[in-house]
Amino acid sequence: MATRSPSKDIPLTIAGQEFSSRLIIGTGKYKDYAQNALAAEASGCEIVTVAIRRVNITDKDKPLLVDHVDPKTYTYLPNTAGCFTAEDAIRTLRLAREAGGWNLVKLEVLSDKKTLYPDMEETLRAAKLLIADGFEVMVYCSDDPVYARKLEDAGCCAIMPLGSLIGSGLGIQNPINIRLIVEQSSVPVIVDAGVGTASDAAMAMELGCDGVLMNTAIAEAKDPIIMASAMKHAVIAGREAYLAGRMAKKRYADPSSPLAGLL
Amino acid sequence: MNITLNGENRTVSAALYISGLLAELELEPRKIAVEHNLEIVPKSAYGTTAIKENDQIEIVQFVGGG
């Protein structure tokens, strides 16, 4: 008998807030906000990442994200996408806090436009400044366990290492490092970036991650809504496989049918 | 008077507060955040923060992003 049914799984707790879904999705790159809303619903997510940008003064009829993806239904997680210095990131998140009225944010400080690889020195500096300013910081980072530990020690409420480059869909390129980060961390570890398809999300969860964050894998699928549903199932499947504990790997065959009583 | 609004020059009414500017632009204060000369203006101060000639104003909102 199973001792722990899937419904008994503990919630994902980030900075004291509990979530039953372990999938976080982005709200960029969709055909329109209506499709985005349908994908969010199909994914079962409770947190969506959002960006902060200048209001379009000249075209006020442009659709608004808040009118489609309701901030009362979903926890908005403001990001600092496009920020290349700690100062830019902090300025953006202070505006986000004023616009939304909440402290939970996703920090990313990028190094260059070609790779969007996180600049870890700037990221750590920004994290410390934001935490001192009262923010709860979920942090996008490289899969370097040393920096992951420094970010946790600085007080980040979730460590979010990349699986591979943002928007690349290359999956988890260094599962060994992701596992090292999972083992050493006492705050949630959420793979952020690189997921391309459902098996990548399942792999992240099988490694023991507490959640997965993705955008492009859903938004650029030929059918984003079906892919959103696939990701929901993949995250649940990977999580259950992790909780169940996988069988040992063997080098040779081990028959599943009994040898006794063979004709 | 002339101000810089979201990086562009703009002529607005003289003797304007942030609240007046938002009304002129038909923007709902609930959905945005405002920066005045690099300082964030709390929503509670929109009615008391006066805009002067050549001030820099940024008005931002949440948009889709990853």
XYZ file of C-alpha atoms in Angstrom:
329
model
C 0.000 0.000 0.000
C 1.127 3.504 -0.742
C 1.887 5.366 2.432
C 1.728 8.765 0.821
C -0.952 9.471 -1.763
C -0.276 12.298 -4.225
C -3.013 14.371 -2.630
C -1.092 14.205 0.641
C 1.920 15.976 -0.864
C 2.949 18.959 1.191
C 2.306 22.338 -0.420
C 5.077 24.348 -2.036
C 5.857 27.066 0.505
C 7.602 30.199 -0.713
C 8.240 32.992 1.788
C 5.418 31.692 3.958
C 2.862 31.440 1.142
C 1.551 27.988 0.273
C 0.887 26.806 -3.260
C -0.541 23.472 -4.363
C 0.769 23.784 -7.942
C 4.504 23.368 -8.476
C 4.405 24.870 -11.949
C 5.033 28.582 -12.482
C 4.490 29.984 -15.938
C 5.541 33.136 -17.723
C 3.196 35.474 -19.554
C 5.417 36.454 -22.479
C 5.462 35.469 -26.164
C 1.847 34.329 -26.434
C -0.220 35.181 -29.516
C -2.365 37.342 -27.250
C -3.378 37.680 -23.623
C -6.525 35.601 -24.226
C -4.419 32.602 -25.284
C -2.142 33.301 -22.337
C -5.110 33.136 -19.965
C -6.271 29.809 -21.420
C -2.756 28.371 -21.106
C -2.509 29.524 -17.486
C -5.804 27.827 -16.739
C -4.772 24.599 -18.496
C -1.449 24.560 -16.625
C -3.138 24.736 -13.234
C -0.470 27.224 -12.142
C -1.030 29.603 -9.259
C 1.922 31.924 -9.901
C 2.660 33.778 -13.143
C 5.720 35.857 -13.872
C 5.121 39.334 -15.251
C 7.333 42.147 -16.528
C 7.239 45.873 -15.769
C 7.273 48.170 -18.789
C 6.403 51.733 -19.741
C 2.704 52.386 -20.295
C 1.915 53.024 -23.945
C 0.743 56.633 -23.719
C -0.276 56.965 -27.349
C -2.308 53.759 -27.708
C -4.443 53.395 -24.636
C -6.680 50.783 -26.249
C -3.911 48.200 -26.120
C -5.066 45.137 -24.165
C -3.916 44.919 -20.567
C -2.515 41.801 -18.933
C -4.494 42.440 -15.736
C -7.747 42.310 -17.703
C -7.003 38.768 -18.919
C -4.818 37.120 -16.282
C -6.469 38.282 -13.083
C -4.035 39.195 -10.284
C -6.709 38.080 -7.821
C -6.644 34.560 -9.288
C -2.900 34.309 -9.895
C -0.012 35.495 -7.760
C 1.862 37.975 -9.939
C 5.602 37.465 -9.683
C 7.256 40.597 -11.125
C 10.556 39.905 -12.836
C 13.536 42.002 -13.824
C 13.915 40.574 -17.315
C 16.081 42.829 -19.429
C 18.049 44.204 -16.465
C 21.829 44.029 -16.719
C 22.795 45.815 -13.506
C 21.711 45.524 -9.886
C 20.507 49.140 -9.974
C 18.216 48.518 -12.963
C 16.766 45.447 -11.273
C 16.145 47.237 -7.986
C 14.527 50.225 -9.726
C 12.232 47.871 -11.662
C 11.175 45.880 -8.611
C 10.517 48.973 -6.526
C 8.147 50.147 -9.260
C 6.582 46.672 -9.355
C 6.033 46.799 -5.612
C 4.305 50.157 -5.961
C 2.171 48.981 -8.907
C 1.126 45.730 -7.297
C 1.566 46.219 -3.598
C 3.435 43.004 -2.839
C 6.994 42.051 -1.920
C 7.478 38.669 -3.599
C 9.629 39.162 -6.692
C 11.800 37.313 -9.167
C 15.283 38.750 -9.504
C 17.340 38.199 -12.611
C 20.407 40.215 -13.538
C 21.678 39.231 -16.942
C 25.171 39.391 -18.365
C 24.783 39.635 -22.133
C 22.044 39.624 -24.738
C 23.298 36.586 -26.623
C 23.095 34.113 -23.751
C 21.018 36.023 -21.169
C 23.238 34.138 -18.745
C 22.833 35.417 -15.181
C 25.600 37.729 -13.929
C 26.022 36.088 -10.549
C 28.154 38.792 -8.948
C 25.547 41.448 -9.772
C 22.711 39.081 -8.891
C 24.096 38.478 -5.410
C 24.684 42.192 -4.883
C 21.131 43.009 -6.017
C 19.656 40.234 -3.851
C 21.307 41.638 -0.723
C 20.079 45.169 -1.454
C 16.528 43.994 -2.214
C 16.309 41.842 0.913
C 17.528 44.784 2.999
C 14.716 46.798 1.404
C 12.077 44.290 2.524
C 11.641 42.212 -0.636
C 11.119 38.450 -0.721
C 13.519 37.449 -3.481
C 13.170 34.414 -5.710
C 16.405 34.417 -7.632
C 17.267 33.276 -11.149
C 20.806 31.926 -11.055
C 23.366 29.758 -12.754
C 23.511 26.087 -11.762
C 26.608 26.784 -9.655
C 26.060 25.277 -6.173
C 28.495 27.732 -4.598
C 26.593 30.812 -5.757
C 23.301 29.067 -4.959
C 24.467 28.700 -1.368
C 25.597 32.325 -1.198
C 22.176 33.455 -2.444
C 20.422 31.331 0.148
C 22.738 32.637 2.878
C 21.885 36.180 1.739
C 18.243 35.386 2.479
C 16.682 34.551 -0.892
C 13.369 32.713 -0.465
C 13.763 30.475 -3.530
C 16.785 29.420 -5.582
C 16.006 29.202 -9.300
C 18.869 27.712 -11.305
C 18.681 27.523 -15.075
C 18.229 24.157 -16.762
C 19.765 25.751 -19.855
C 19.655 29.204 -21.465
C 16.446 31.252 -21.325
C 14.159 30.422 -24.236
C 16.515 27.737 -25.586
C 14.369 24.683 -24.909
C 17.546 22.642 -24.406
C 16.345 20.992 -21.215
C 18.406 20.324 -18.115
C 22.029 20.308 -19.211
C 23.608 19.711 -15.823
C 21.377 17.470 -13.715
C 24.307 16.742 -11.381
C 24.564 20.394 -10.365
C 20.801 20.778 -10.059
C 20.804 17.784 -7.716
C 23.683 19.242 -5.667
C 21.730 22.480 -5.277
C 18.588 20.558 -4.248
C 20.517 18.610 -1.621
C 22.177 21.624 -0.035
C 19.207 24.019 -0.057
C 16.676 24.533 2.686
C 14.563 26.936 0.633
C 12.620 25.803 -2.479
C 14.673 25.073 -5.599
C 12.828 25.815 -8.822
C 14.327 25.106 -12.223
C 13.878 28.308 -14.204
C 14.675 28.429 -17.922
C 15.591 25.817 -20.466
C 12.590 23.521 -20.267
C 11.573 22.561 -23.803
C 9.037 19.821 -23.408
C 7.202 17.777 -20.802
C 10.018 15.315 -20.109
C 12.330 18.205 -19.149
C 9.843 19.360 -16.524
C 9.411 15.813 -15.235
C 13.205 15.463 -15.016
C 13.500 18.614 -12.925
C 10.944 17.269 -10.493
C 12.507 13.785 -10.451
C 15.768 15.439 -9.406
C 13.935 16.668 -6.324
C 13.287 20.243 -7.340
C 10.364 21.890 -5.612
C 8.968 23.405 -8.773
C 9.542 24.417 -12.368
C 9.213 27.813 -14.031
C 8.760 28.040 -17.786
C 7.503 30.374 -20.475
C 8.680 29.640 -24.004
C 8.078 25.873 -23.830
C 4.380 26.600 -23.526
C 4.073 29.876 -25.446
C 5.974 28.640 -28.508
C 4.438 25.169 -28.656
C 2.280 24.721 -31.750
C -0.661 24.364 -29.388
C 0.210 26.240 -26.185
C -2.923 25.167 -24.362
C -2.343 21.434 -24.831
C 1.331 21.953 -23.902
C 0.279 23.806 -20.745
C -1.783 20.785 -19.799
C 1.125 18.459 -20.648
C 3.392 20.491 -18.354
C 0.902 20.287 -15.535
C 0.893 16.492 -15.818
C 4.675 16.323 -16.246
C 5.305 18.295 -13.064
C 2.876 16.111 -11.119
C 4.364 12.922 -12.636
C 7.922 13.980 -11.876
C 7.013 15.007 -8.354
C 5.242 11.709 -7.644
C 8.148 9.741 -9.112
C 10.507 11.641 -6.814
C 8.324 11.049 -3.761
C 7.870 7.389 -4.711
C 11.642 6.866 -5.031
C 12.833 5.311 -8.240
C 14.144 1.737 -8.606
C 17.866 1.091 -8.667
C 19.544 1.135 -12.060
C 21.067 -2.200 -13.154
C 23.450 -3.034 -15.929
C 21.707 -6.238 -16.979
C 18.197 -7.601 -17.345
C 16.143 -8.695 -14.368
C 13.037 -10.641 -15.417
C 9.698 -9.434 -14.164
C 8.046 -12.859 -14.443
C 8.969 -15.585 -11.935
C 11.612 -18.094 -12.975
C 10.077 -20.801 -10.802
C 7.616 -23.075 -12.602
C 9.073 -22.469 -16.067
C 8.106 -25.218 -18.538
C 5.035 73.235 -19.668
C 7.393 70.639 -21.071
C 8.211 67.393 -19.315
C 9.864 64.127 -20.285
C 7.263 61.392 -20.088
C 8.401 57.807 -20.580
C 11.511 59.029 -22.365
C 9.710 61.422 -24.736
C 9.159 65.183 -24.642
C 5.591 66.155 -23.935
C 3.727 69.384 -23.348
C 1.250 69.252 -20.505
C -0.907 71.765 -18.582
C 0.932 74.034 -16.169
C 0.524 73.650 -12.389
C -0.117 69.925 -12.584
C -0.014 67.245 -9.920
C 0.645 63.575 -10.693
C -3.071 62.891 -10.229
C -3.866 65.575 -12.803
C -1.373 64.154 -15.275
C -2.891 60.669 -14.927
C -6.343 62.159 -15.503
C -5.054 64.004 -18.591
C -3.642 60.723 -19.893
C -6.787 58.794 -18.880
C -4.748 56.283 -16.871
C -6.189 54.376 -13.931
C -3.909 54.898 -10.914
C -4.756 51.393 -9.682
C -2.982 49.674 -12.567
C 0.292 51.600 -12.734
C 3.312 52.911 -10.856
C 4.848 56.370 -11.252
C 8.422 57.536 -10.943
C 9.058 61.283 -10.604
C 12.666 62.372 -11.216
C 13.812 58.822 -10.379
C 11.828 58.756 -7.096
C 8.852 56.428 -6.800
C 5.668 58.311 -5.981
C 3.407 56.387 -3.569
C -0.182 56.234 -4.804
C -1.202 58.182 -1.699
C 0.975 61.116 -2.825
C -0.377 61.477 -6.401
C -2.583 64.383 -5.327
C 0.193 66.287 -3.579
C 3.190 65.715 -5.866
C 3.565 68.769 -8.108
C 5.171 68.476 -11.545
C 7.582 71.196 -12.607
C 9.041 72.229 -15.950
C 11.538 69.672 -17.340
C 10.626 67.000 -14.790
C 11.132 63.386 -15.765
C 8.135 61.112 -15.300
C 7.988 57.374 -15.873
C 4.674 55.538 -15.816
C 4.860 51.738 -15.870
C 2.500 48.779 -15.702
C 2.580 44.989 -15.645
C 2.903 43.349 -19.048
C 3.395 39.765 -20.140
C 6.885 38.451 -19.466
C 8.816 35.301 -18.643
